[in-house]
Amino acid sequence: MGWLFDAENWSGATGIPVRLLEHLAYTWLTLLIAAVIAVPLGAYVGHTGRGGFLIVGLTNGLRALPTMAVLILVVLWAGIGDLPVYTALVLLAIPPIMAGTYAGIRAVEPATVDAARGVGMRERAVLLQVELPNSLPLVFGGFRSAALQVVATATIAAYVGAGGLGRYVFDGLAFQEYDQMLGGAVLVAVLAVLVDLVFVGLQRLTVSPGLRPVGTGGKS
Amino acid sequence: MTWIFENWDKFLELTAVHLRLAVVPVLIGLVISIPLGWVASRSRVASAVLLPLSNILYTIPSLAMIVIMPALIGSKILDEINVVIPLAIYTVALLIRGISDALRAVPGHVVAAATAMGFRPLRRFITVEFPLAVPVTIAGLRVAMVSNISMVSIGALVGLGGYGQLFIEGYQSNQDKVWAGLIATIVLALIADTLLQVAGRVLTPWVRAGR
Amino acid sequence: MIEFRAVTKRFEDGTIAVDELDLVVEAGTITVFVGPSGCGKTTSLRMVNRMIDSTSGTILVDGKDVMSVDPPTLRLGIGYVIQQAGLFPHRTVLDNVATVPLLSGWDRKRARTRAAELLETVGLDSGFAKRYPAQLSGGQQQRVGVARALAADPPVLLMDEPFSAVDPIVREGLQDELLRLQGELGKTIVFVTHDIDEALKLGDRVAVFREGGHLAQYAKPAELLSAPANDFVASFAGRDRGYRTLTFLRADVPVREVTTATLGSTVTSNGWVLAVDENRRPVGWLSPVDGATEVTADKLISGGSLYDGSSLRAALDAALSSPSALGVTVDPDGAVVGVVQADDVLKALATARAAGEVPS
Ligand SMILES: Nc1ncnc2c1ncn2[C@@H]1O[C@H](COP(=O)(O)OP(=O)(O)OP(=O)(O)O)[C@@H](O)[C@H]1O
Ligand SMILES: [Mg+2]
């Protein structure tokens, strides 16, 4: 564990703080892109009830997709850069977010939705004011698993030359510097736990305490 | 894709390794999560310890866990156990909450009826309580199986086989190999998932009754 | 026979659910435990099959102290039926019923045969055997629950509010069925309810419990109504106690003649006419009219309850519920034999009183 506490590794352009921020940047931007794609899709399908099988199929299919292969293929096609990293990570983050949104909306009491229509809400309002707020616990559950997987998998991006904490793992591997490899691994694990805690906190803040989140599985 | 047909023997060998590395952890995980799930369903203390613990273990990235293994258990860097243990841990983490929730959801009157009929606790668990948790268990197993199959590839980064080897070799030389590995992984996941789904249907005919 | 001797149950939190209960349930009879919620009925019942162990006192089942038998073995000989039926959702109806015989070591074939017989006994045809509990109505589930409890032919049957989750009509059917079954099987049954009517209908004897697990009175139904031991029993038995007492009286009420007419025929009568079908079963009343009139379905006023000669209560109810104030009296085949009038019922009651049959 010496490597972790060596002051030398905590400064400079390849120091731990820089790599940590890179890692976090991958995570946030990935989640943002995935959310823009997955939330409307999940909400639409959940609201209309049409195409549920599509969500399930897509979720399962994407879950089976090996991130490494995607990463490599996009690199071979477009070269090293941000594109392969985000493509792979966004594909990873979409299923849990989409499934969470879809499940959340489907789980809203039909009576509640009925009542909303009964008081004269239009479909848009039903979705935005009733279904989405009520589905927050499950939507959050989806984001939480997505974040977890992205933090974990962003590590692998280093394999195709990207930054982030994965660098330490791969550099350590390449140069047989076991200490550095282990240190990187521990940092990723700690970061994953912290990010998870942040999401638990967010969830507590925004969701009524009576409702418990349910994660939608899969990880890398 | 043509790579598969030109290198059929190699492909079968990789498939065997990949399957072994994915399925063995699922089996181990299942065997461990049933008693743990039972304990968690019975005791508040146990569930307050086991569930958060399994959550935390689940947050540890697989690559990190695979890399840490030798330091942790003193195994060789190239030992398959380094992949098997992390994947088994994820399987347990995926299954334990579902199993414990499902066991807890078995209606009290059903358990009471079984007890009143003269079931002893172990037999009651095997024939009444656990069967009612099978649907949830199968659902968990499906997720675990699919994500394990896709995760095994990571092991190739530290030299542990499966289709992941194709990705690494393909990256250096041959895009076709990457496609072969990708497609093989998805097909394998699909087959495993379908098998589990069918097994679930056969094992739990009552679930679709009365819907 | 089940014998409670000074049985007390005190839960860990200090609640005394049953306090020094002394009570004997005769073999081959139905004893009903009745009382307000929380008075210890369920606890008393569950101490018999040791789902709960008593704190002190002794419970004997057929002379044997239940504490001397290990619980699973004890329970194999005691049927248990509960409110939610407690059926196993993952087993077919047939396999649910076969459970106890299998547990008792019967081979599968014999257990299934026995289960099929029992389903018939409780009035479910063989079409139900392959269904799962979720595919049954509440009343049907309860029947399966009863069949399952009877499967190993236990001499003792414990029933905890078995019929309280079904609607009143189904409940009445299940009660009649239970009485019919009991006529054939002669089990020793303890039945818990908080419905006093159910208690009076089913019980050979009724034990009225009051808060704190005290036995307020243990007596035959008629006695409970006519001679309540104290105000608690009197008020629990309810406002209609006097009326209910009639249930247990079988005095002679004069059956009078009534004008009947089949549908489609033409009658001339200045009184009420009872329309009947070809089997002389009542179909409705025709109100008095002048001159001849044809009996058609649209003119009929539907009738009240029917009096089958069972009790004064049935006779009075038939008269009171009939639009013509005439209670239709039927024979066992349901054919009209005549009518009874409320006045006559009350006279019969007065006569019974004078003869000392009813304490006044
Ligand atoms: N496990 C327990 N621990 C503590 N107190 C209990 C327990 N079970 C029952 N009691 C208490 O014992 C008393 C009797 O309960 P019991 O279930 O026998 O009532 P009951 O007559 O069957 O009522 P109901 O008609 O509502 O079913 C109640 O006050 C109840 O709260
Ligand atoms: Mg009760």
PDB file of C-alpha atoms in Angstrom, chain B residues 81-172:
ATOM      1  CA  ILE B  81      -9.686 -18.530  -8.905  1.00  0.00           C
ATOM      2  CA  ASN B  82      -8.874 -14.803  -9.230  1.00  0.00           C
ATOM      3  CA  VAL B  83     -11.822 -14.454 -11.581  1.00  0.00           C
ATOM      4  CA  VAL B  84     -14.061 -17.061  -9.976  1.00  0.00           C
ATOM      5  CA  ILE B  85     -14.095 -15.508  -6.514  1.00  0.00           C
ATOM      6  CA  PRO B  86     -15.003 -11.946  -7.590  1.00  0.00           C
ATOM      7  CA  LEU B  87     -17.747 -13.180  -9.896  1.00  0.00           C
ATOM      8  CA  ALA B  88     -19.089 -15.449  -7.158  1.00  0.00           C
ATOM      9  CA  ILE B  89     -19.125 -12.469  -4.805  1.00  0.00           C
ATOM     10  CA  TYR B  90     -21.113 -10.403  -7.320  1.00  0.00           C
ATOM     11  CA  THR B  91     -23.530 -13.288  -7.728  1.00  0.00           C
ATOM     12  CA  VAL B  92     -24.098 -13.467  -3.996  1.00  0.00           C
ATOM     13  CA  ALA B  93     -24.561  -9.695  -3.874  1.00  0.00           C
ATOM     14  CA  LEU B  94     -27.145  -9.903  -6.641  1.00  0.00           C
ATOM     15  CA  LEU B  95     -29.048 -12.816  -5.149  1.00  0.00           C
ATOM     16  CA  ILE B  96     -29.016 -12.301  -1.421  1.00  0.00           C
ATOM     17  CA  ARG B  97     -31.417  -9.370  -1.157  1.00  0.00           C
ATOM     18  CA  GLY B  98     -33.949 -10.928  -3.502  1.00  0.00           C
ATOM     19  CA  ILE B  99     -33.875 -14.263  -1.735  1.00  0.00           C
ATOM     20  CA  SER B 100     -34.199 -12.730   1.695  1.00  0.00           C
ATOM     21  CA  ASP B 101     -37.028 -10.432   0.578  1.00  0.00           C
ATOM     22  CA  ALA B 102     -38.814 -13.323  -1.086  1.00  0.00           C
ATOM     23  CA  LEU B 103     -38.481 -15.538   1.961  1.00  0.00           C
ATOM     24  CA  ARG B 104     -39.758 -12.739   4.111  1.00  0.00           C
ATOM     25  CA  ALA B 105     -42.685 -12.270   1.743  1.00  0.00           C
ATOM     26  CA  VAL B 106     -43.897 -15.836   2.167  1.00  0.00           C
ATOM     27  CA  PRO B 107     -47.265 -15.196   3.826  1.00  0.00           C
ATOM     28  CA  GLY B 108     -47.228 -15.945   7.530  1.00  0.00           C
ATOM     29  CA  HIS B 109     -50.401 -17.974   7.229  1.00  0.00           C
ATOM     30  CA  VAL B 110     -48.765 -20.287   4.708  1.00  0.00           C
ATOM     31  CA  VAL B 111     -45.851 -20.919   7.025  1.00  0.00           C
ATOM     32  CA  ALA B 112     -48.233 -21.330   9.954  1.00  0.00           C
ATOM     33  CA  ALA B 113     -50.336 -23.784   7.993  1.00  0.00           C
ATOM     34  CA  ALA B 114     -47.246 -25.829   7.143  1.00  0.00           C
ATOM     35  CA  THR B 115     -46.099 -25.815  10.752  1.00  0.00           C
ATOM     36  CA  ALA B 116     -49.539 -26.796  11.958  1.00  0.00           C
ATOM     37  CA  MET B 117     -49.531 -29.703   9.536  1.00  0.00           C
ATOM     38  CA  GLY B 118     -46.468 -31.105  11.205  1.00  0.00           C
ATOM     39  CA  PHE B 119     -43.633 -29.948   8.918  1.00  0.00           C
ATOM     40  CA  ARG B 120     -40.297 -29.785  10.682  1.00  0.00           C
ATOM     41  CA  PRO B 121     -38.386 -26.562  10.000  1.00  0.00           C
ATOM     42  CA  LEU B 122     -35.830 -27.891   7.498  1.00  0.00           C
ATOM     43  CA  ARG B 123     -38.412 -29.753   5.474  1.00  0.00           C
ATOM     44  CA  ARG B 124     -40.710 -26.763   5.614  1.00  0.00           C
ATOM     45  CA  PHE B 125     -37.923 -24.588   4.219  1.00  0.00           C
ATOM     46  CA  ILE B 126     -37.113 -27.001   1.409  1.00  0.00           C
ATOM     47  CA  THR B 127     -40.650 -27.836   0.349  1.00  0.00           C
ATOM     48  CA  VAL B 128     -42.647 -24.711   1.129  1.00  0.00           C
ATOM     49  CA  GLU B 129     -40.642 -21.577   1.778  1.00  0.00           C
ATOM     50  CA  PHE B 130     -37.786 -21.850  -0.693  1.00  0.00           C
ATOM     51  CA  PRO B 131     -39.958 -22.923  -3.641  1.00  0.00           C
ATOM     52  CA  LEU B 132     -41.891 -19.690  -3.163  1.00  0.00           C
ATOM     53  CA  ALA B 133     -38.605 -17.780  -3.471  1.00  0.00           C
ATOM     54  CA  VAL B 134     -37.588 -19.604  -6.657  1.00  0.00           C
ATOM     55  CA  PRO B 135     -39.033 -17.038  -9.103  1.00  0.00           C
ATOM     56  CA  VAL B 136     -37.005 -14.237  -7.529  1.00  0.00           C
ATOM     57  CA  THR B 137     -33.950 -16.451  -7.346  1.00  0.00           C
ATOM     58  CA  ILE B 138     -34.205 -17.290 -11.033  1.00  0.00           C
ATOM     59  CA  ALA B 139     -34.605 -13.617 -11.918  1.00  0.00           C
ATOM     60  CA  GLY B 140     -31.434 -12.863  -9.948  1.00  0.00           C
ATOM     61  CA  LEU B 141     -29.610 -15.776 -11.515  1.00  0.00           C
ATOM     62  CA  ARG B 142     -30.455 -14.511 -14.981  1.00  0.00           C
ATOM     63  CA  VAL B 143     -28.954 -11.099 -14.274  1.00  0.00           C
ATOM     64  CA  ALA B 144     -25.934 -12.677 -12.607  1.00  0.00           C
ATOM     65  CA  MET B 145     -25.394 -15.134 -15.430  1.00  0.00           C
ATOM     66  CA  VAL B 146     -25.592 -12.546 -18.201  1.00  0.00           C
ATOM     67  CA  SER B 147     -23.386 -10.013 -16.493  1.00  0.00           C
ATOM     68  CA  ASN B 148     -20.892 -12.700 -15.520  1.00  0.00           C
ATOM     69  CA  ILE B 149     -20.646 -13.879 -19.092  1.00  0.00           C
ATOM     70  CA  SER B 150     -19.920 -10.374 -20.230  1.00  0.00           C
ATOM     71  CA  MET B 151     -17.548  -9.681 -17.332  1.00  0.00           C
ATOM     72  CA  VAL B 152     -15.369 -12.757 -17.743  1.00  0.00           C
ATOM     73  CA  SER B 153     -13.646 -11.014 -20.639  1.00  0.00           C
ATOM     74  CA  ILE B 154     -12.094  -8.568 -18.206  1.00  0.00           C
ATOM     75  CA  GLY B 155     -10.031 -11.448 -16.884  1.00  0.00           C
ATOM     76  CA  ALA B 156      -8.148 -11.463 -20.174  1.00  0.00           C
ATOM     77  CA  LEU B 157      -6.545  -8.174 -19.159  1.00  0.00           C
ATOM     78  CA  VAL B 158      -4.590 -10.063 -16.525  1.00  0.00           C
ATOM     79  CA  GLY B 159      -4.080 -13.020 -18.804  1.00  0.00           C
ATOM     80  CA  LEU B 160      -7.086 -15.126 -17.839  1.00  0.00           C
ATOM     81  CA  GLY B 161      -8.856 -16.537 -20.814  1.00  0.00           C
ATOM     82  CA  GLY B 162     -12.224 -16.755 -22.390  1.00  0.00           C
ATOM     83  CA  TYR B 163     -13.346 -14.654 -25.297  1.00  0.00           C
ATOM     84  CA  GLY B 164     -11.590 -11.678 -23.736  1.00  0.00           C
ATOM     85  CA  GLN B 165      -8.409 -13.093 -25.196  1.00  0.00           C
ATOM     86  CA  LEU B 166      -9.879 -12.517 -28.641  1.00  0.00           C
ATOM     87  CA  PHE B 167     -10.417  -8.844 -27.853  1.00  0.00           C
ATOM     88  CA  ILE B 168      -6.846  -8.368 -26.784  1.00  0.00           C
ATOM     89  CA  GLU B 169      -5.361 -10.312 -29.662  1.00  0.00           C
ATOM     90  CA  GLY B 170      -7.752  -8.623 -32.070  1.00  0.00           C
ATOM     91  CA  TYR B 171      -6.837  -5.160 -30.842  1.00  0.00           C
ATOM     92  CA  GLN B 172      -3.276  -5.765 -31.886  1.00  0.00           C
TER      93      GLN B 172
END
